[in-house]
PDB file of C-alpha atoms in Angstrom:
ATOM      1  CA  MET B 727       0.677  15.290   2.143  1.00  0.00           C
ATOM      2  CA  GLY B 728       1.031  17.309  -1.110  1.00  0.00           C
ATOM      3  CA  SER B 729      -0.395  14.452  -3.446  1.00  0.00           C
ATOM      4  CA  ASP B 730      -2.467  17.284  -6.454  1.00  0.00           C
ATOM      5  CA  ARG B 731      -5.527  15.391  -6.427  1.00  0.00           C
ATOM      6  CA  LEU B 732      -6.244  14.874  -2.380  1.00  0.00           C
ATOM      7  CA  PRO B 733      -3.823  17.224  -0.476  1.00  0.00           C
ATOM      8  CA  GLY B 734      -3.212  16.059   3.095  1.00  0.00           C
ATOM      9  CA  ALA B 735      -4.833  12.451   2.210  1.00  0.00           C
ATOM     10  CA  PRO B 736      -2.362  10.728   4.919  1.00  0.00           C
ATOM     11  CA  LEU B 737      -4.206  12.445   7.866  1.00  0.00           C
ATOM     12  CA  MET B 738      -7.706  12.583   6.797  1.00  0.00           C
ATOM     13  CA  PRO B 739      -9.600  10.966   9.087  1.00  0.00           C
ATOM     14  CA  LEU B 740     -11.380   7.619   9.040  1.00  0.00           C
ATOM     15  CA  ALA B 741     -12.963   6.313  12.186  1.00  0.00           C
ATOM     16  CA  ARG B 742     -11.608   9.022  13.992  1.00  0.00           C
ATOM     17  CA  ALA B 743      -8.005   8.524  13.312  1.00  0.00           C
ATOM     18  CA  PRO B 744      -5.666   9.686  10.307  1.00  0.00           C
ATOM     19  CA  MET B 745      -6.074   7.602   6.995  1.00  0.00           C
ATOM     20  CA  ILE B 746      -2.553   6.228   7.372  1.00  0.00           C
ATOM     21  CA  VAL B 747      -3.061   5.004  11.164  1.00  0.00           C
ATOM     22  CA  ARG B 748      -5.848   2.691   9.985  1.00  0.00           C
ATOM     23  CA  GLN B 749      -3.856   1.457   7.424  1.00  0.00           C
ATOM     24  CA  ILE B 750      -0.707   0.817   9.718  1.00  0.00           C
ATOM     25  CA  GLU B 751      -3.173  -0.874  11.739  1.00  0.00           C
ATOM     26  CA  ARG B 752      -3.827  -2.963   9.032  1.00  0.00           C
ATOM     27  CA  VAL B 753      -0.640  -3.749   7.592  1.00  0.00           C
ATOM     28  CA  ALA B 754       0.574  -4.833  11.370  1.00  0.00           C
ATOM     29  CA  ARG B 755      -1.912  -7.732  11.299  1.00  0.00           C
ATOM     30  CA  ALA B 756       0.536  -9.311   8.754  1.00  0.00           C
ATOM     31  CA  ARG B 757       2.484 -12.403   9.882  1.00  0.00           C
ATOM     32  CA  ARG B 758       5.499 -11.992   8.282  1.00  0.00           C
ATOM     33  CA  ILE B 759       6.409  -8.155   8.260  1.00  0.00           C
ATOM     34  CA  ASP B 760       9.243  -7.745  10.615  1.00  0.00           C
ATOM     35  CA  ARG B 761       8.849  -4.076  10.943  1.00  0.00           C
ATOM     36  CA  PHE B 762       7.250  -1.362   8.940  1.00  0.00           C
ATOM     37  CA  VAL B 763       8.361   2.543   8.263  1.00  0.00           C
ATOM     38  CA  VAL B 764       6.690   5.444   6.871  1.00  0.00           C
ATOM     39  CA  VAL B 765       8.884   6.983   3.723  1.00  0.00           C
ATOM     40  CA  THR B 766       8.157  10.518   3.107  1.00  0.00           C
ATOM     41  CA  THR B 767       9.594  13.803   1.888  1.00  0.00           C
ATOM     42  CA  THR B 768      11.609  16.389   3.149  1.00  0.00           C
ATOM     43  CA  ALA B 769       9.090  19.104   1.835  1.00  0.00           C
ATOM     44  CA  PRO B 770       7.701  21.386   4.481  1.00  0.00           C
ATOM     45  CA  GLU B 771       3.691  19.803   4.363  1.00  0.00           C
ATOM     46  CA  ASP B 772       4.938  16.653   5.306  1.00  0.00           C
ATOM     47  CA  ASP B 773       6.223  17.860   8.626  1.00  0.00           C
ATOM     48  CA  ALA B 774       2.563  17.300   9.594  1.00  0.00           C
ATOM     49  CA  LEU B 775       2.786  13.767   8.699  1.00  0.00           C
ATOM     50  CA  GLU B 776       6.014  13.083  10.473  1.00  0.00           C
ATOM     51  CA  ALA B 777       4.569  14.744  14.007  1.00  0.00           C
ATOM     52  CA  ALA B 778       1.566  12.589  13.403  1.00  0.00           C
ATOM     53  CA  MET B 779       4.050   8.937  13.044  1.00  0.00           C
ATOM     54  CA  ARG B 780       5.993  10.127  15.964  1.00  0.00           C
ATOM     55  CA  ARG B 781       2.686  10.248  18.182  1.00  0.00           C
ATOM     56  CA  GLU B 782       2.104   6.754  17.487  1.00  0.00           C
ATOM     57  CA  ALA B 783       5.922   5.785  17.550  1.00  0.00           C
ATOM     58  CA  VAL B 784       5.996   4.455  14.122  1.00  0.00           C
ATOM     59  CA  PRO B 785       9.683   5.423  12.471  1.00  0.00           C
ATOM     60  CA  VAL B 786       9.974   8.205   9.679  1.00  0.00           C
ATOM     61  CA  HIS B 787      12.420   8.616   7.031  1.00  0.00           C
ATOM     62  CA  ARG B 788      12.547  11.555   4.737  1.00  0.00           C
ATOM     63  CA  GLY B 789      14.510  12.004   1.715  1.00  0.00           C
ATOM     64  CA  PRO B 790      14.385  14.027  -1.544  1.00  0.00           C
ATOM     65  CA  PRO B 791      11.199  15.387  -2.918  1.00  0.00           C
ATOM     66  CA  ASN B 792      10.966  14.178  -6.141  1.00  0.00           C
ATOM     67  CA  ASP B 793      13.114  10.842  -5.581  1.00  0.00           C
ATOM     68  CA  GLU B 794      11.039   8.220  -4.638  1.00  0.00           C
ATOM     69  CA  LEU B 795      14.126   5.541  -5.099  1.00  0.00           C
ATOM     70  CA  ALA B 796      16.391   7.767  -2.902  1.00  0.00           C
ATOM     71  CA  ARG B 797      14.150   7.966  -0.183  1.00  0.00           C
ATOM     72  CA  LEU B 798      13.526   3.891  -0.405  1.00  0.00           C
ATOM     73  CA  ILE B 799      17.645   3.365  -0.406  1.00  0.00           C
ATOM     74  CA  GLY B 800      17.736   5.966   2.815  1.00  0.00           C
ATOM     75  CA  ALA B 801      15.330   3.950   4.647  1.00  0.00           C
ATOM     76  CA  LEU B 802      17.116   0.918   3.974  1.00  0.00           C
ATOM     77  CA  ASP B 803      20.354   1.864   4.868  1.00  0.00           C
ATOM     78  CA  VAL B 804      19.084   3.640   7.944  1.00  0.00           C
ATOM     79  CA  TYR B 805      16.271   0.081   8.741  1.00  0.00           C
ATOM     80  CA  PRO B 806      18.486  -2.463   7.122  1.00  0.00           C
ATOM     81  CA  ALA B 807      16.438  -5.578   5.716  1.00  0.00           C
ATOM     82  CA  ASP B 808      17.119  -8.474   3.705  1.00  0.00           C
ATOM     83  CA  HIS B 809      13.919  -7.775   1.756  1.00  0.00           C
ATOM     84  CA  VAL B 810      11.683  -4.735   1.149  1.00  0.00           C
ATOM     85  CA  LEU B 811       7.459  -4.849   0.990  1.00  0.00           C
ATOM     86  CA  ARG B 812       6.666  -1.286  -0.427  1.00  0.00           C
ATOM     87  CA  LEU B 813       2.872  -0.074   0.046  1.00  0.00           C
ATOM     88  CA  ASP B 814       1.567   3.009  -1.052  1.00  0.00           C
ATOM     89  CA  GLY B 815       0.140   5.162   1.410  1.00  0.00           C
ATOM     90  CA  ASP B 816      -3.166   5.805   0.061  1.00  0.00           C
ATOM     91  CA  SER B 817      -4.707   2.279   0.986  1.00  0.00           C
ATOM     92  CA  PRO B 818      -6.788   2.026   4.041  1.00  0.00           C
ATOM     93  CA  LEU B 819      -7.853  -1.121   2.931  1.00  0.00           C
ATOM     94  CA  THR B 820      -4.803  -3.335   2.951  1.00  0.00           C
ATOM     95  CA  ASP B 821      -5.291  -7.043   2.906  1.00  0.00           C
ATOM     96  CA  PRO B 822      -3.045  -8.266   5.565  1.00  0.00           C
ATOM     97  CA  GLU B 823      -3.307 -11.799   4.012  1.00  0.00           C
ATOM     98  CA  VAL B 824      -2.754 -10.746   0.613  1.00  0.00           C
ATOM     99  CA  LEU B 825       0.147  -9.125   2.190  1.00  0.00           C
ATOM    100  CA  ASP B 826       1.566 -12.481   3.893  1.00  0.00           C
ATOM    101  CA  ALA B 827       0.830 -14.343   0.441  1.00  0.00           C
ATOM    102  CA  THR B 828       2.525 -12.133  -1.679  1.00  0.00           C
ATOM    103  CA  LEU B 829       5.794 -12.622   0.740  1.00  0.00           C
ATOM    104  CA  ALA B 830       5.218 -16.237   1.338  1.00  0.00           C
ATOM    105  CA  LEU B 831       5.519 -16.412  -2.771  1.00  0.00           C
ATOM    106  CA  HIS B 832       8.645 -14.180  -2.619  1.00  0.00           C
ATOM    107  CA  LEU B 833      10.625 -15.886  -0.268  1.00  0.00           C
ATOM    108  CA  GLY B 834       9.743 -19.436  -1.090  1.00  0.00           C
ATOM    109  CA  GLU B 835      10.608 -18.944  -4.943  1.00  0.00           C
ATOM    110  CA  LYS B 836      13.811 -16.938  -3.853  1.00  0.00           C
ATOM    111  CA  ALA B 837      12.549 -14.015  -6.255  1.00  0.00           C
ATOM    112  CA  ASP B 838      14.424 -10.576  -6.681  1.00  0.00           C
ATOM    113  CA  HIS B 839      11.159  -9.171  -7.211  1.00  0.00           C
ATOM    114  CA  THR B 840       7.294  -9.872  -6.765  1.00  0.00           C
ATOM    115  CA  SER B 841       4.127  -8.046  -6.938  1.00  0.00           C
ATOM    116  CA  ASN B 842       0.039  -8.454  -6.892  1.00  0.00           C
ATOM    117  CA  ARG B 843      -0.840  -6.286  -9.646  1.00  0.00           C
ATOM    118  CA  ALA B 844      -0.441  -8.685 -13.038  1.00  0.00           C
ATOM    119  CA  PRO B 845      -2.580  -7.643 -15.766  1.00  0.00           C
ATOM    120  CA  GLY B 846      -5.406  -9.674 -16.193  1.00  0.00           C
ATOM    121  CA  ALA B 847      -5.192 -11.391 -12.735  1.00  0.00           C
ATOM    122  CA  ALA B 848      -4.544  -8.598 -10.376  1.00  0.00           C
ATOM    123  CA  TYR B 849      -5.633  -7.426  -6.943  1.00  0.00           C
ATOM    124  CA  PRO B 850      -7.793  -4.191  -6.541  1.00  0.00           C
ATOM    125  CA  LEU B 851      -5.756  -0.675  -6.867  1.00  0.00           C
ATOM    126  CA  GLY B 852      -5.489   0.086  -2.968  1.00  0.00           C
ATOM    127  CA  GLN B 853      -4.366  -3.735  -2.124  1.00  0.00           C
ATOM    128  CA  GLY B 854      -1.231  -3.383  -4.507  1.00  0.00           C
ATOM    129  CA  ALA B 855       2.137  -4.690  -3.017  1.00  0.00           C
ATOM    130  CA  GLU B 856       5.458  -5.140  -4.269  1.00  0.00           C
ATOM    131  CA  VAL B 857       8.825  -7.260  -2.686  1.00  0.00           C
ATOM    132  CA  ILE B 858      11.822  -6.622  -3.587  1.00  0.00           C
ATOM    133  CA  THR B 859      14.989  -7.708  -2.209  1.00  0.00           C
ATOM    134  CA  ALA B 860      17.703  -5.210  -0.649  1.00  0.00           C
ATOM    135  CA  ALA B 861      19.975  -6.224  -3.342  1.00  0.00           C
ATOM    136  CA  GLY B 862      17.665  -5.616  -6.081  1.00  0.00           C
ATOM    137  CA  LEU B 863      16.262  -2.040  -4.682  1.00  0.00           C
ATOM    138  CA  ARG B 864      20.386  -0.926  -4.679  1.00  0.00           C
ATOM    139  CA  ARG B 865      20.916  -2.444  -7.854  1.00  0.00           C
ATOM    140  CA  LEU B 866      17.902  -0.436  -9.228  1.00  0.00           C
ATOM    141  CA  ALA B 867      19.444   2.763  -7.374  1.00  0.00           C
ATOM    142  CA  ALA B 868      23.076   1.957  -9.033  1.00  0.00           C
ATOM    143  CA  GLU B 869      21.423   2.074 -12.341  1.00  0.00           C
ATOM    144  CA  GLY B 870      19.168   4.806 -12.172  1.00  0.00           C
ATOM    145  CA  GLY B 871      15.934   2.837 -12.185  1.00  0.00           C
ATOM    146  CA  ALA B 872      12.453   3.542 -10.929  1.00  0.00           C
ATOM    147  CA  PRO B 873      11.026   1.281  -8.015  1.00  0.00           C
ATOM    148  CA  ARG B 874       7.502   2.061  -9.099  1.00  0.00           C
ATOM    149  CA  LEU B 875       7.131  -1.313 -11.028  1.00  0.00           C
ATOM    150  CA  SER B 876       3.283  -2.934 -10.210  1.00  0.00           C
ATOM    151  CA  THR B 877       1.320  -1.515  -6.883  1.00  0.00           C
ATOM    152  CA  GLY B 878      -0.079   1.074  -9.018  1.00  0.00           C
ATOM    153  CA  GLU B 879      -2.120   0.791 -12.459  1.00  0.00           C
ATOM    154  CA  ALA B 880      -2.043  -2.764 -13.798  1.00  0.00           C
ATOM    155  CA  GLY B 881       0.977  -3.450 -15.872  1.00  0.00           C
ATOM    156  CA  ASP B 882       2.121   0.528 -15.250  1.00  0.00           C
ATOM    157  CA  GLY B 883       5.772  -1.100 -15.066  1.00  0.00           C
ATOM    158  CA  ARG B 884       8.196  -4.291 -15.422  1.00  0.00           C
ATOM    159  CA  PRO B 885      10.839  -5.137 -13.536  1.00  0.00           C
ATOM    160  CA  PRO B 886      13.999  -5.936 -15.765  1.00  0.00           C
ATOM    161  CA  ASP B 887      14.231  -8.913 -18.172  1.00  0.00           C
ATOM    162  CA  ARG B 888      17.303 -10.831 -16.313  1.00  0.00           C
ATOM    163  CA  TRP B 889      15.211 -10.302 -12.831  1.00  0.00           C
ATOM    164  CA  SER B 890      13.718 -13.663 -11.211  1.00  0.00           C
ATOM    165  CA  SER B 891       9.833 -11.714 -11.357  1.00  0.00           C
ATOM    166  CA  LEU B 892       6.691 -13.452  -9.849  1.00  0.00           C
ATOM    167  CA  ALA B 893       3.099 -12.549  -9.369  1.00  0.00           C
ATOM    168  CA  LEU B 894       0.618 -13.284  -6.731  1.00  0.00           C
ATOM    169  CA  LEU B 895      -2.434 -13.788  -9.345  1.00  0.00           C
ATOM    170  CA  ALA B 896      -5.815 -13.011  -8.276  1.00  0.00           C
ATOM    171  CA  GLN B 897      -8.783 -15.106  -9.884  1.00  0.00           C
ATOM    172  CA  PRO B 898     -10.996 -13.358 -11.068  1.00  0.00           C
ATOM    173  CA  ASP B 899      -9.108 -10.289 -11.866  1.00  0.00           C
ATOM    174  CA  GLN B 900     -10.002  -7.096  -9.537  1.00  0.00           C
ATOM    175  CA  GLY B 901      -7.481  -5.331 -11.737  1.00  0.00           C
ATOM    176  CA  GLU B 902      -9.862  -2.261 -12.367  1.00  0.00           C
ATOM    177  CA  VAL B 903     -11.552  -2.682  -8.664  1.00  0.00           C
ATOM    178  CA  ARG B 904     -10.744   0.900  -6.950  1.00  0.00           C
ATOM    179  CA  TRP B 905     -10.099   0.934  -3.046  1.00  0.00           C
ATOM    180  CA  ALA B 906      -7.172   3.239  -3.472  1.00  0.00           C
ATOM    181  CA  VAL B 907      -7.793   6.975  -1.820  1.00  0.00           C
ATOM    182  CA  GLU B 908      -6.531   9.171  -4.756  1.00  0.00           C
ATOM    183  CA  THR B 909      -9.494  11.436  -4.852  1.00  0.00           C
ATOM    184  CA  PRO B 910     -12.492  12.867  -3.284  1.00  0.00           C
ATOM    185  CA  SER B 911     -14.904  10.194  -4.024  1.00  0.00           C
ATOM    186  CA  ASP B 912     -12.392   7.574  -3.427  1.00  0.00           C
ATOM    187  CA  TYR B 913     -12.071   8.785   0.401  1.00  0.00           C
ATOM    188  CA  ALA B 914     -15.826   9.256   0.528  1.00  0.00           C
ATOM    189  CA  PHE B 915     -16.076   5.275  -0.512  1.00  0.00           C
ATOM    190  CA  ALA B 916     -12.999   4.436   2.322  1.00  0.00           C
ATOM    191  CA  ALA B 917     -15.093   6.452   5.206  1.00  0.00           C
ATOM    192  CA  ALA B 918     -18.357   4.984   4.121  1.00  0.00           C
ATOM    193  CA  VAL B 919     -16.908   1.632   4.553  1.00  0.00           C
ATOM    194  CA  TYR B 920     -15.076   2.160   7.855  1.00  0.00           C
ATOM    195  CA  ASP B 921     -18.091   3.580   9.543  1.00  0.00           C
ATOM    196  CA  ALA B 922     -20.125   0.499   8.192  1.00  0.00           C
ATOM    197  CA  LEU B 923     -17.530  -2.188   9.372  1.00  0.00           C
ATOM    198  CA  TYR B 924     -14.972  -0.800  11.511  1.00  0.00           C
ATOM    199  CA  PRO B 925     -17.115  -0.277  14.828  1.00  0.00           C
ATOM    200  CA  ASP B 926     -18.456  -3.783  15.251  1.00  0.00           C
ATOM    201  CA  ASN B 927     -15.096  -5.260  13.574  1.00  0.00           C
ATOM    202  CA  ARG B 928     -11.746  -2.902  13.631  1.00  0.00           C
ATOM    203  CA  ALA B 929     -10.108  -6.177  11.802  1.00  0.00           C
ATOM    204  CA  PHE B 930     -12.821  -6.170   9.109  1.00  0.00           C
ATOM    205  CA  THR B 931     -11.285  -8.461   6.366  1.00  0.00           C
ATOM    206  CA  SER B 932     -11.475  -7.920   2.339  1.00  0.00           C
ATOM    207  CA  ALA B 933     -14.307 -10.331   2.164  1.00  0.00           C
ATOM    208  CA  ASP B 934     -16.372  -7.980   4.786  1.00  0.00           C
ATOM    209  CA  VAL B 935     -15.919  -4.979   2.437  1.00  0.00           C
ATOM    210  CA  ARG B 936     -17.388  -6.954  -0.750  1.00  0.00           C
ATOM    211  CA  ALA B 937     -20.183  -8.853   1.660  1.00  0.00           C
ATOM    212  CA  LEU B 938     -21.041  -5.236   2.196  1.00  0.00           C
ATOM    213  CA  LEU B 939     -20.818  -3.876  -1.229  1.00  0.00           C
ATOM    214  CA  ALA B 940     -22.799  -6.665  -2.224  1.00  0.00           C
ATOM    215  CA  GLY B 941     -25.585  -5.346  -0.392  1.00  0.00           C
ATOM    216  CA  ARG B 942     -25.181  -1.539  -1.290  1.00  0.00           C
ATOM    217  CA  PRO B 943     -25.446  -0.933  -4.907  1.00  0.00           C
ATOM    218  CA  ASP B 944     -24.744   2.959  -3.810  1.00  0.00           C
ATOM    219  CA  LEU B 945     -21.147   1.883  -2.827  1.00  0.00           C
ATOM    220  CA  ALA B 946     -20.443  -0.905  -5.345  1.00  0.00           C
ATOM    221  CA  GLY B 947     -19.818   1.919  -8.046  1.00  0.00           C
ATOM    222  CA  PHE B 948     -19.834   5.010  -5.769  1.00  0.00           C
ATOM    223  CA  GLY B 949     -18.322   8.321  -7.863  1.00  0.00           C
ATOM    224  CA  GLY B 950     -18.920   6.218 -11.121  1.00  0.00           C
ATOM    225  CA  VAL B 951     -16.089   3.969 -10.443  1.00  0.00           C
ATOM    226  CA  ARG B 952     -15.528   0.109 -10.116  1.00  0.00           C
ATOM    227  CA  ARG B 953     -15.809  -1.020  -6.763  1.00  0.00           C
ATOM    228  CA  LEU B 954     -16.593  -4.695  -6.072  1.00  0.00           C
TER     229      LEU B 954
END
């Protein structure tokens, strides 16, 4: 909730519900995710986020405002898992099929870490996901590492060299496509997409979004940013 560029973003409305609720709707369609938890901070501004998630019966874990890794480890302690799929909370256009494909690659190859934001073959910003083994996440914590390896700007981080790290590759590269909601223009774009697609199909796909943008040049480059 304390974002510098878009304060209160998780609770801003999309199709008459908080943006994070719409993202959770999409995440819930992924077949390979057993449980999801909203991980946020103990800062007072996040009280409203916790209250909104409680109303939706969504588990919430809160931790230190300036230590994302500690928050993730704390959530893992309360909600044990063998693998953790990490998503940013600014992604109301998350694609459940991409999540399933990322998990399938990770589990099938028994990797330590898997992402879908590889430089030159990345999925759009706002569809980024990374999977890490629970053991790997705890190793990062023990070594003082950082969990933000790959879901943001393509190539903004790397796992340790000794890890088995894989990437789900997008062809063609979509790394410069922006579907995340980090600025007012991003929010206006996402709201326009939801207004156009959600009323007729709550489970609209990435292909539906691209078809919409192909016929809407005003949205394809909305805010001067590549959206298609």
